[in-house]
Coordinates of C-alpha atoms and ligand atoms in Angstrom, one line a residue:
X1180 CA 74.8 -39.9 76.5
X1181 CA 77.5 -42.1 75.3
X1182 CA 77.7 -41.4 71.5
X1183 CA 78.2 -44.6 69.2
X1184 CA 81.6 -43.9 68.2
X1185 CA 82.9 -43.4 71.6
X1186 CA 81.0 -46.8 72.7
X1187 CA 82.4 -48.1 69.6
X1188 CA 86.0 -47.3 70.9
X1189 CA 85.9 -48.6 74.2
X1190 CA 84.8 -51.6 72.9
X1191 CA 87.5 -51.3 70.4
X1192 CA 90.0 -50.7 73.2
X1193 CA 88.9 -53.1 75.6
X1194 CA 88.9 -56.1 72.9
X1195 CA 92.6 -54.4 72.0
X1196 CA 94.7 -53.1 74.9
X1197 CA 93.3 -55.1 77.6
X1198 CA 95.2 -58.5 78.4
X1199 CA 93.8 -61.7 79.1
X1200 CA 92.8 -62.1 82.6
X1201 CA 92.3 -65.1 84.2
X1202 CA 88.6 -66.4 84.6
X1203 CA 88.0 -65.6 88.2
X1204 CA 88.7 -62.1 87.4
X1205 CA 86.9 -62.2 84.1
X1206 CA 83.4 -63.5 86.8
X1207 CA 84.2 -60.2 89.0
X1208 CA 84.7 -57.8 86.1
X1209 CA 81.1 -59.4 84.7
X1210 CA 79.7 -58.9 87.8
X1211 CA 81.7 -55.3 88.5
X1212 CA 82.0 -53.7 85.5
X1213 CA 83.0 -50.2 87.2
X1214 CA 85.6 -51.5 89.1
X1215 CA 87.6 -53.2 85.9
X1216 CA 88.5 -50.1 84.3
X1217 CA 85.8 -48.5 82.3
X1218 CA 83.8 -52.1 81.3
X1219 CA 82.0 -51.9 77.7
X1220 CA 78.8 -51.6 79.1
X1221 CA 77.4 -50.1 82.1
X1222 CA 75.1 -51.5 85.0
X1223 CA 72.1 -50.7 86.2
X1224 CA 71.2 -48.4 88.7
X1225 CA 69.6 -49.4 92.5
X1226 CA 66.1 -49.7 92.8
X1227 CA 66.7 -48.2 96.3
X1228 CA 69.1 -46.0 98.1
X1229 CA 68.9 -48.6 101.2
X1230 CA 66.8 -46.8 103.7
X1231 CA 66.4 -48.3 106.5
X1232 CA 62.6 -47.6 106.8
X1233 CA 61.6 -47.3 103.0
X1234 CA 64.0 -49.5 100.8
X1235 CA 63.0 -49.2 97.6
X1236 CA 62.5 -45.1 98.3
X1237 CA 65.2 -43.3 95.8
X1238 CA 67.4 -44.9 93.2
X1239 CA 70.8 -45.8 92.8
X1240 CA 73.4 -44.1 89.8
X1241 CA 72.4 -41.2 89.5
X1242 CA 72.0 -37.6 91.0
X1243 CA 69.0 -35.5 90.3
X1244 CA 69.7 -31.7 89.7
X1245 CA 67.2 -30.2 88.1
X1246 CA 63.3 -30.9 88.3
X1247 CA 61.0 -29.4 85.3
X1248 CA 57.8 -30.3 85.8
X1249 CA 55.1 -29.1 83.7
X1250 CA 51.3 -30.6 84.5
X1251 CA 47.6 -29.7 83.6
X1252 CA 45.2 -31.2 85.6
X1253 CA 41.3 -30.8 86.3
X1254 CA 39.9 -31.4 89.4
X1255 CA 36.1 -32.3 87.7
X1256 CA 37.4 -35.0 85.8
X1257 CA 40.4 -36.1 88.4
X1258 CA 42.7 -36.2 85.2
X1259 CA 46.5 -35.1 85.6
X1260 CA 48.8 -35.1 82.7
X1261 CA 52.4 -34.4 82.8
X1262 CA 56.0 -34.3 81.6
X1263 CA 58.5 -34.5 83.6
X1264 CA 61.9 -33.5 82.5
X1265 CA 64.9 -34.5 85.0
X1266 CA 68.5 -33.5 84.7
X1267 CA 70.8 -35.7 86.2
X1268 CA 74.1 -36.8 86.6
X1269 CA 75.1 -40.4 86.1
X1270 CA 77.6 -41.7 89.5
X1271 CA 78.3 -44.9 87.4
X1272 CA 78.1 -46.2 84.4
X1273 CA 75.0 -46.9 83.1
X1274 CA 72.8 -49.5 81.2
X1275 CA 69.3 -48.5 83.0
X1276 CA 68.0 -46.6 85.8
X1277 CA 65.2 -46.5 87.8
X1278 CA 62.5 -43.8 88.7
X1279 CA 59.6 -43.9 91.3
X1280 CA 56.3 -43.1 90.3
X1281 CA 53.1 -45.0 91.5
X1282 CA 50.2 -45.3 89.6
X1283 CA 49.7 -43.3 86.3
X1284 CA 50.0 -44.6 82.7
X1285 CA 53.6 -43.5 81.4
X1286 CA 53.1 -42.7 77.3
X1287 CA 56.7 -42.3 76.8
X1288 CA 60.6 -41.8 77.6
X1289 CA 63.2 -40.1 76.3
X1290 CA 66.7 -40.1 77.4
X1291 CA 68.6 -37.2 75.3
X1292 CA 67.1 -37.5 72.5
X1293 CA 66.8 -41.0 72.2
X1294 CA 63.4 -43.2 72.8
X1295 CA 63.8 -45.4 75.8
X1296 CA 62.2 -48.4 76.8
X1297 CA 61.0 -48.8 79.8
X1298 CA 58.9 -51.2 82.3
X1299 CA 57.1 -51.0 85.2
X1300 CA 56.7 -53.0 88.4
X1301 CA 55.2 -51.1 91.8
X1302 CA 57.0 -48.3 92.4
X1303 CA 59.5 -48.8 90.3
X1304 CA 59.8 -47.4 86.6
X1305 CA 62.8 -48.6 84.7
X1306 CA 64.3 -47.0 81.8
X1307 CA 66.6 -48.8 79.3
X1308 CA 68.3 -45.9 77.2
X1309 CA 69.2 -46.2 73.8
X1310 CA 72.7 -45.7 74.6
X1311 CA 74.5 -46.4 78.2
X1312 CA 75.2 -43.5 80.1
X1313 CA 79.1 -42.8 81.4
X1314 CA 79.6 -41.9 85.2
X1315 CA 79.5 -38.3 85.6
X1316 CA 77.9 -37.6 82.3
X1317 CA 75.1 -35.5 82.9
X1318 CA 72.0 -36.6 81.2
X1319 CA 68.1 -35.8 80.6
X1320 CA 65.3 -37.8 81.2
X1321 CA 61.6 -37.1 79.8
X1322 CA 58.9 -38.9 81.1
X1323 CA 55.4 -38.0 79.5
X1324 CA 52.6 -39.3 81.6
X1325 CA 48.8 -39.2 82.4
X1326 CA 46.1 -40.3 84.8
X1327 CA 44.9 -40.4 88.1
X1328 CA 47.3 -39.4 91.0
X1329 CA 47.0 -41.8 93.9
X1330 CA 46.5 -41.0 97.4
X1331 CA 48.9 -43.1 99.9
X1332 CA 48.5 -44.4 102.7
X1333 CA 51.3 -44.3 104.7
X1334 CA 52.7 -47.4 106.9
X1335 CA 51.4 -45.1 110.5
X1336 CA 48.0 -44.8 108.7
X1337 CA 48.2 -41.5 107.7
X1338 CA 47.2 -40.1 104.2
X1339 CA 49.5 -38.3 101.3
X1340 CA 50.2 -38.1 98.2
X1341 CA 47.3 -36.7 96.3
X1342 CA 44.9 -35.6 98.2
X1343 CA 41.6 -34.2 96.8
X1344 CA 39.9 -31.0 98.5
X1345 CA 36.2 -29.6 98.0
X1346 CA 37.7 -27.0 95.2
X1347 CA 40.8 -29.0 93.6
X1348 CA 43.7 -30.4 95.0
X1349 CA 46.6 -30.5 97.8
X1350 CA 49.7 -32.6 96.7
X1351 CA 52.3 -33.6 100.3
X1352 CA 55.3 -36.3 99.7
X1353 CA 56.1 -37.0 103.3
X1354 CA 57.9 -39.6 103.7
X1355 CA 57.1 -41.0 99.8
X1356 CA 53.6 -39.5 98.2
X1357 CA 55.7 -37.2 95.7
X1358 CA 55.7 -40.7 93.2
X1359 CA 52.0 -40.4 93.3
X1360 CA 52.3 -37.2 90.8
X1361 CA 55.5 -36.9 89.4
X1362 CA 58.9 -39.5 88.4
X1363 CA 61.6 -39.0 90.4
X1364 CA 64.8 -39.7 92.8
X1365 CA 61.9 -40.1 95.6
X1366 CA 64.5 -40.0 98.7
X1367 CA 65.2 -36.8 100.7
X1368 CA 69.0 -37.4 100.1
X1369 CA 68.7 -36.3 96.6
X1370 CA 67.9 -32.6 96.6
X1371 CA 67.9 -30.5 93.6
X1372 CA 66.5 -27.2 91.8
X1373 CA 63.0 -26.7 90.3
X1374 CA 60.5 -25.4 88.3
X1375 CA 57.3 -26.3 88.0
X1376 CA 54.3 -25.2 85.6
X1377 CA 50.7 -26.0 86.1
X1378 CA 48.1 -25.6 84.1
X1379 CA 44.0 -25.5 85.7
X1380 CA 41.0 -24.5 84.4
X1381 CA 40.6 -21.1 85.0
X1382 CA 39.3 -19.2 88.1
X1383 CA 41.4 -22.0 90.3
X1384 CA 45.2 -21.5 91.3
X1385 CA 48.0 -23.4 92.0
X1386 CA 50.2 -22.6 94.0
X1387 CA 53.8 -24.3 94.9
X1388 CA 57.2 -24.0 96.6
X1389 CA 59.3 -20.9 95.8
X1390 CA 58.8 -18.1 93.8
X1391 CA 55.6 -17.8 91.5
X1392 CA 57.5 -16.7 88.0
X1393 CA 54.4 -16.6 85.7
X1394 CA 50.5 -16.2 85.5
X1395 CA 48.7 -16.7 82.6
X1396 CA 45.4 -16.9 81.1
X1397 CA 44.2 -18.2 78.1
X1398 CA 41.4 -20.5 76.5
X1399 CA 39.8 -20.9 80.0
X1400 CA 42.7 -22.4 81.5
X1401 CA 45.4 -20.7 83.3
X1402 CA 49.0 -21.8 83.2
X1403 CA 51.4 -21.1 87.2
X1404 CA 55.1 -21.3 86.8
X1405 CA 56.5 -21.6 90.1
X1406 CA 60.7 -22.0 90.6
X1407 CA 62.4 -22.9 93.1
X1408 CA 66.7 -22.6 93.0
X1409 CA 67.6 -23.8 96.7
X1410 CA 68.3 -27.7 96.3
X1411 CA 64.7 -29.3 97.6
X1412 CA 64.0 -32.9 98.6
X1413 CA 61.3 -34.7 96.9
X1414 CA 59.0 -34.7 100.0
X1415 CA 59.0 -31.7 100.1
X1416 CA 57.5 -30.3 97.7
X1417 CA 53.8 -29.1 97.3
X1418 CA 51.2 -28.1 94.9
X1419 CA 47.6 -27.0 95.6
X1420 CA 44.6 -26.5 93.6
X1421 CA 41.5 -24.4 94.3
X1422 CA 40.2 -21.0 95.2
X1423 CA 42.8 -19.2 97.5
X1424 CA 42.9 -15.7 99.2
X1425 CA 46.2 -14.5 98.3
X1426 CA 48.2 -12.0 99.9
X1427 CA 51.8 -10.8 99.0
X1428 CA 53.9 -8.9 101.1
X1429 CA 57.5 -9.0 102.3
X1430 CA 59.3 -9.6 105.6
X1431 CA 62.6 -7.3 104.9
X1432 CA 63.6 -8.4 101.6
X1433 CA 62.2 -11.6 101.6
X1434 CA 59.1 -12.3 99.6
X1435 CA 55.8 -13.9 101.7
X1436 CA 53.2 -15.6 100.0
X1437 CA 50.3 -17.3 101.7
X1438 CA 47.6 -18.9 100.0
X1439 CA 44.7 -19.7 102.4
X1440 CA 41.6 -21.3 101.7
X1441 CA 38.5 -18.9 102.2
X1442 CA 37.0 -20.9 104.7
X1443 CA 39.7 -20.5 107.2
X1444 CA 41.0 -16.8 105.9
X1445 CA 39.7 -15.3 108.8
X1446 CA 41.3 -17.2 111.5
X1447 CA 44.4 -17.7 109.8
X1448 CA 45.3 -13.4 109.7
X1449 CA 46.2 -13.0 113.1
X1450 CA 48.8 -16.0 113.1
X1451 CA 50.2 -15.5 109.7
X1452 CA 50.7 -12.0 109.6
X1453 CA 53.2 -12.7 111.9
X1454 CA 55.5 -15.0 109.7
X1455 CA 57.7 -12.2 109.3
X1456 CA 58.2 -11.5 113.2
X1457 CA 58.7 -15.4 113.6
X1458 CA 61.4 -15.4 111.0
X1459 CA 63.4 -12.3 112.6
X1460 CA 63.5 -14.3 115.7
X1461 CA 64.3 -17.6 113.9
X1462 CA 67.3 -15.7 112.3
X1463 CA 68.3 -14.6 115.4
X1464 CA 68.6 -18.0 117.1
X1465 CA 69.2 -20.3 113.9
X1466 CA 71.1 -18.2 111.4
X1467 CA 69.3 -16.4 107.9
X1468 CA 66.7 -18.0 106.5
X1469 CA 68.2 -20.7 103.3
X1470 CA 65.9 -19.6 100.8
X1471 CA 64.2 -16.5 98.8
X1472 CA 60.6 -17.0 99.4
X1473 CA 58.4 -17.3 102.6
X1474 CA 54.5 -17.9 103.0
X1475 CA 52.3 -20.3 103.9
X1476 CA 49.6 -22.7 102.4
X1477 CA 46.1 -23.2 104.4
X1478 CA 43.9 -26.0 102.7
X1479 CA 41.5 -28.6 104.0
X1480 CA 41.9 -32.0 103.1
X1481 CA 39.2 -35.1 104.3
X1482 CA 41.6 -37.2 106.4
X1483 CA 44.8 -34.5 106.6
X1484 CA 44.7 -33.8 110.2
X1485 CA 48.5 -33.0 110.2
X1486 CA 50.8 -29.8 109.0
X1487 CA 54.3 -30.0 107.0
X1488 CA 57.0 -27.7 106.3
X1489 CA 57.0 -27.9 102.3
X1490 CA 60.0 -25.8 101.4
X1491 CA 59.6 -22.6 101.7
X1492 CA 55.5 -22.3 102.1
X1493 CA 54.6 -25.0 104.4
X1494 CA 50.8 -26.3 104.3
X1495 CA 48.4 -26.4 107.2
X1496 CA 45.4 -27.9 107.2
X1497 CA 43.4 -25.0 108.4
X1498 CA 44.4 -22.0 110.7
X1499 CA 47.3 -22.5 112.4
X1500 CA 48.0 -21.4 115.8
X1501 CA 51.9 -19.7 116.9
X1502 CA 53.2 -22.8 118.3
X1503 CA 52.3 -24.8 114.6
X1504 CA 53.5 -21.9 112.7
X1505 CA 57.0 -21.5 114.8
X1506 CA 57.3 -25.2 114.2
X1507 CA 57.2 -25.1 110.8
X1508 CA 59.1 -22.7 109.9
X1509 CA 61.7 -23.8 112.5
X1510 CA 61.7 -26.9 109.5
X1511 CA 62.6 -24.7 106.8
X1512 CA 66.4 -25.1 108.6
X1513 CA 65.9 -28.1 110.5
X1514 CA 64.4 -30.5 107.7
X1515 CA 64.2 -28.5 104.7
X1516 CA 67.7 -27.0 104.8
X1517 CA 69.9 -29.4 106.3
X1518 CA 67.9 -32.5 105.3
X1519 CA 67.7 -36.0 106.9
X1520 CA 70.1 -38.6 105.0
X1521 CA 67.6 -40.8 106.3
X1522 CA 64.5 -41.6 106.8
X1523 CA 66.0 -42.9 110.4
X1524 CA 67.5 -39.3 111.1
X1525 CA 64.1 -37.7 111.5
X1526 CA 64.5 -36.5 114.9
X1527 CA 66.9 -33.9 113.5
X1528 CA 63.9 -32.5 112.0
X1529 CA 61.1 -33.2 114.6
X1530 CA 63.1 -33.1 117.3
X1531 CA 64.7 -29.2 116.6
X1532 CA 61.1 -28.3 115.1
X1533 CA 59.8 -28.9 118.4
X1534 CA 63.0 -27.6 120.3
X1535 CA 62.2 -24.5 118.5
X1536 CA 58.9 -24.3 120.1
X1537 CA 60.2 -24.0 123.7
X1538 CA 62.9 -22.0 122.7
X1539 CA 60.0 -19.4 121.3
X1540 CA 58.2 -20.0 124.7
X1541 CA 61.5 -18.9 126.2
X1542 CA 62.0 -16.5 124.6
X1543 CA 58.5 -14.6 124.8
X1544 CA 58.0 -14.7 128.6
X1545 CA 56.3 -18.8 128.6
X1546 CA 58.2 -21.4 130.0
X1547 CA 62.0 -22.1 129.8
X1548 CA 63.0 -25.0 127.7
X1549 CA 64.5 -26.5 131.1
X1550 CA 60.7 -26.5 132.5
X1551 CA 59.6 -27.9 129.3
X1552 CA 61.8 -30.7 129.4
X1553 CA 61.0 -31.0 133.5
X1554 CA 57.4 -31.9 132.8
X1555 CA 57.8 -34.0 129.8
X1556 CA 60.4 -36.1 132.4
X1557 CA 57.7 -36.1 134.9
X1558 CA 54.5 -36.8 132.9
X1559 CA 52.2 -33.7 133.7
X1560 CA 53.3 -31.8 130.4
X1561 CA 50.1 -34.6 128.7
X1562 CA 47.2 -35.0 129.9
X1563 CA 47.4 -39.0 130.7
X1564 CA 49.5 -40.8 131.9
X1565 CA 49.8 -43.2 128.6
X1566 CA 50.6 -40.1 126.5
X1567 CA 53.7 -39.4 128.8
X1568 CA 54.7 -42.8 128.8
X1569 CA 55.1 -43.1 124.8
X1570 CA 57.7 -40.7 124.7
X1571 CA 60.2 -43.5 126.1
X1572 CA 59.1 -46.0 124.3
X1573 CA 61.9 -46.0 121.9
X1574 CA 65.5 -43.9 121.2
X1575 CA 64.6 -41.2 119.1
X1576 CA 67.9 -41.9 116.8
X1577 CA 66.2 -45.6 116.0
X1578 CA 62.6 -45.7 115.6
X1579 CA 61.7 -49.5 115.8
X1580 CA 60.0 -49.5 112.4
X1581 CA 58.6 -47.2 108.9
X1582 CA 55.1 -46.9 110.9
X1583 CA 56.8 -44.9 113.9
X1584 CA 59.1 -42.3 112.5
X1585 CA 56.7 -39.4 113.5
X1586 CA 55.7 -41.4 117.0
X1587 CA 56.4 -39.0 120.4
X1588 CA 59.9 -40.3 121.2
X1589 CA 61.0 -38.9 117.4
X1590 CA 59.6 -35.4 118.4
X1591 CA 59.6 -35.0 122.4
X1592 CA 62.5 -36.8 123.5
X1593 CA 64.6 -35.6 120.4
X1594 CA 64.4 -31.9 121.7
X1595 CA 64.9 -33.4 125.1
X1596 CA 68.3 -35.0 123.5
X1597 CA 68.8 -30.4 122.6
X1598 CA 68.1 -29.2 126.0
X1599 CA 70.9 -32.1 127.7
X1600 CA 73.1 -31.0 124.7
X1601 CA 72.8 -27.4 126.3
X1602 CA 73.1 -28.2 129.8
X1603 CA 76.3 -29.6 129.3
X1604 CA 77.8 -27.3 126.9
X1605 CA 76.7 -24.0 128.3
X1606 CA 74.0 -21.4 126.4
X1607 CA 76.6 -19.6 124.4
X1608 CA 77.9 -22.5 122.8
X1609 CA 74.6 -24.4 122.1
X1610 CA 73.4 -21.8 120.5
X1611 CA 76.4 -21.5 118.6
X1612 CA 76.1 -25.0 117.9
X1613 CA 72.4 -24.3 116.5
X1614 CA 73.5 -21.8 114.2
X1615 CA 76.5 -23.7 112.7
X1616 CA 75.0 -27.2 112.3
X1617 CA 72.0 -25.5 110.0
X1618 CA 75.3 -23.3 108.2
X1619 CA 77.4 -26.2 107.8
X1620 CA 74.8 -28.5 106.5
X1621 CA 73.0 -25.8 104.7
X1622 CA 71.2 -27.0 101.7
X1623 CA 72.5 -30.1 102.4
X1624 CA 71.9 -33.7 104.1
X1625 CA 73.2 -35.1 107.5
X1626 CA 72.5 -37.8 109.6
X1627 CA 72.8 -38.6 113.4
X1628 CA 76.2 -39.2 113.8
X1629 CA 77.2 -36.2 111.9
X1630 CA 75.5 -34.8 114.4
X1631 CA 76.9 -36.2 117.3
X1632 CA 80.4 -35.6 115.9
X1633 CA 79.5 -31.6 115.2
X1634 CA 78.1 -31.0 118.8
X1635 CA 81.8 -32.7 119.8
X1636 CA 83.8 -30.6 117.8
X1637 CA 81.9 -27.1 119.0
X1638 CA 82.6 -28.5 122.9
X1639 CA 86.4 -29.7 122.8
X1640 CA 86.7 -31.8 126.3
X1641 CA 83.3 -32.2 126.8
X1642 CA 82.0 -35.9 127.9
X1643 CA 78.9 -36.2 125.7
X1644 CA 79.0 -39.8 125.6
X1645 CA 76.3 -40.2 128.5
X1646 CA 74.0 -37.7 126.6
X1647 CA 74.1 -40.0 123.7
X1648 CA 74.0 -43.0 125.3
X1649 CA 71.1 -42.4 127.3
X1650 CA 69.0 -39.5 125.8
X1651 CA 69.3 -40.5 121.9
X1652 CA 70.5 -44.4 121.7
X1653 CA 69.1 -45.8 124.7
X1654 CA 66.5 -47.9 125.7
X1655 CA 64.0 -46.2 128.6
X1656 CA 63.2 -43.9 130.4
X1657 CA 67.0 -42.0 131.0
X1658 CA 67.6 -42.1 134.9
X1659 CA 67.4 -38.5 136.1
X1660 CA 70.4 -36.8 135.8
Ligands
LIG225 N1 56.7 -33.3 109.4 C1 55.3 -32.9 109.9 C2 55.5 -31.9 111.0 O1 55.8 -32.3 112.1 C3 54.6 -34.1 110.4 C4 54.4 -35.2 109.4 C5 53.5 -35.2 108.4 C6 55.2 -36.4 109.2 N2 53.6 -36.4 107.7 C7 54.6 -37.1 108.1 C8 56.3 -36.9 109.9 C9 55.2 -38.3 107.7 C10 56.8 -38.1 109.4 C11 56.3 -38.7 108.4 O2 55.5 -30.8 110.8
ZN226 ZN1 57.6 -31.3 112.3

């Protein structure tokens, strides 16, 4: 926080040391403080980080680094409450700043330890602190809250958020439902660190992303502290509530922990006792693994017909088979890892998630990813006709709206945008490419044409222009090639 004697002083020097400048100036300088020199008072932060597909996702002025969230909720009465303690670091000066949380009642904010007011209007929560906050100062915010958590409905109809099961809970933010349970920087190109406690009555669990640092009982309610140091974005994290198998082993050094509802423990075994295996081969093709927990989540939620790669231990909605299980943990470098700067770049996540697929197939005596591709091109890898028309219905780099970022183009034709990448750079160096995009971008964000621009680095000479055009930007169905 700016203290009141150095606000006092830049005031002081501002009224002193600054000449007069002409009016037109003195209009700009009102209307940019930042740009005139360290102005008296800061501005406030974006209500939105500009995405394409979700504008008023994320906020503008700040960075998020750290996450503590600490939360009690009971399923029976579908009561959460929370405090939610963010460390951040201000990019501008600031007078306010937003948050996105939907739905709940905020009781209170704190910024340092100052009492902050604040006001509400959709998704947006904005707090005024006491004192503005310089650029680059890092700062805490507190926000205590309470209710009940929403579930979304997402613009292609499908349903996150919070999502209430038979024996508690199961919490997914893709593309926005974290807001519906905790403030935040709600846009996957703020990552940061964190650590989570949640309290439940007891004889439930809850179980997160990362490492699970604390179990205790007491008063009939027991308290989960889950942490989580590798930078994370907002959609994806998890939390689920209700009775779990748990089992705990390792796959080398790393630590796996699955969580499976009992219903579908029995067909869930086979598949997830071989995470490890999966992860050796993943390694193998994609470089090691960017974090230091594995496992999985298997929960069923009314109306969740989908899976997603929450960091670290990604969630299925009942027992996966190898093809769902390779794909999500190909995410955990392709989406989780290096992260999408966008909600347009999501074909750097679904298209490599399913690229990984064939490449497993490949590489365990199925298909080659060139036959893959070959019946995708000519229809018979669907069942009808209509299904193997969708996948050119739009360039998988520019999905024609919010409600079609997970449509077939985004996921089919992106991998097929992999395997023309391949054929025209050779095997050694695609591969090579696949390794050093996920270690150059590790823990990190990127977008498509850092992509493009990687891929011509790695293949000096190489005409990849026709690739692009037609396979990632284009219109159509690509003429064969
Ligand atoms: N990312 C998930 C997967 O393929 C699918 C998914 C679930 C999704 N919810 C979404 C994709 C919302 C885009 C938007 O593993
Ligand atoms: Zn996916």
């Amino acid at each position: 926080m700016v203290s009141r004697d150095r606000r006092i002083a830049s005031v002081a020097r501002s009224v002193r040391l600054v000449p007069p400048l002409p009016a037109p100036a003195l209009l700009a300088c009102a209307l940019v403080l930042t740009a005139c020199g360290g102005g008296v008072h800061g501005t406030p932060g974006g209500s939105g980080v500009r995405d394409p597909y979700f504008p008023k996702a994320g906020n503008g002025g700040y960075d998020v680094a750290h996450y503590g969230l600490r939360l009690a909720y009971d399923p029976e009465a579908h009561h959460l409450t929370g405090t939610a303690t963010l460390t951040a670091r201000a990019t501008q000066d600031l007078s306010a700043f937003n948050l996105d949380l939907l739905g709940m009642e905020v009781e209170q904010v704190t910024v340092g330890q100052g009492i902050a007011r604040w006001n509400r209007a959709g998704q947006e929560l904005t707090v005024r602190p006491h004192d503005d906050i310089d650029r680059d100062e890092t700062f805490r915010v507190t926000v205590r809250y309470s209710g009940a958590p929403e579930t979304v409905t997402d613009p292609d109809g499908s349903r996150e958020g919070w999502l209430r099961t038979t024996d508690g809970v199961l919490a997914l933010g893709e593309p926005t439902g974290s807001m519906a349970w905790f403030p935040g920087n709600h846009h996957p190109s703020d990552k940061a660190a964190y650590d989570l406690e949640v309290t439940v009555p007891k004889g439930l669990r809850a179980v997160s992303n990362g490492q699970l640092r604390g179990e205790t009982t007491a008063r009939g309610r027991t308290t989960f502290v889950w942490h989580s140091g590798e930078p994370m974005a907002s959609y994806l994290a998890t939390l689920a509530i209700g009775r779990f198998e748990i089992s705990r082993s390792r796959a080398g050094e790393l630590p796996v922990y699955t969580a499976v509802d009992p219903a579908e423990a029995a067909a869930s075994r086979p598949v997830l006792r071989r995470i490890p295996e999966v992860l050796r081969w993943a390694e193998r093709r994609f470089g090691p693994y960017p974090f230091s927990s594995t496992g999985a989540i298997v929960d069923r939620a009314p109306d969740v017909g989908y899976a997603l790669e929450t960091q670290s231990r990604p969630v299925f909605p009942g027992a996966p088979d190898m093809t769902l299980l390779v794909h999500e943990l190909a995410h955990q470098w392709y989406g989780d890892s290096v992260t999408p700067e966008s909600w347009r770049d999501m074909w750097l996540n679904e298209g490599f998630a399913t690229y990984a697929e064939w490449l497993w197939e490949e590489d365990h005596g199925g298909d080659s990813a060139r036959e893959t591709f070959d019946a995708l091109y000519s229809g018979a890898y669907f069942d009808t006709e209509e299904a193997g028309e969708e996948v050119w219905e739009f360039p998988p780099a520019d999905p024609p709206s919010a409600a079609r970022i997970s449509d077939p183009p985004v996921y089919w034709r992106g991998a097929m945008v992999l395997q023309k990448v391949r054929e025209a750079v050779g095997d050694a160096r695609f591969f090579g490419i696949l390794r050093g995009w996920a270690a150059t971008y590790r823990h990190g964000n990127a977008d498509t044409a850092d992509f493009t621009a990687y891929v011509e680095k790695r293949a000096p000479g190489e005409d990849l222009a026709g690739v692009w055009d037609a396979w990632l930007y284009g219109e159509g169905k690509p003429e064969r090639p």
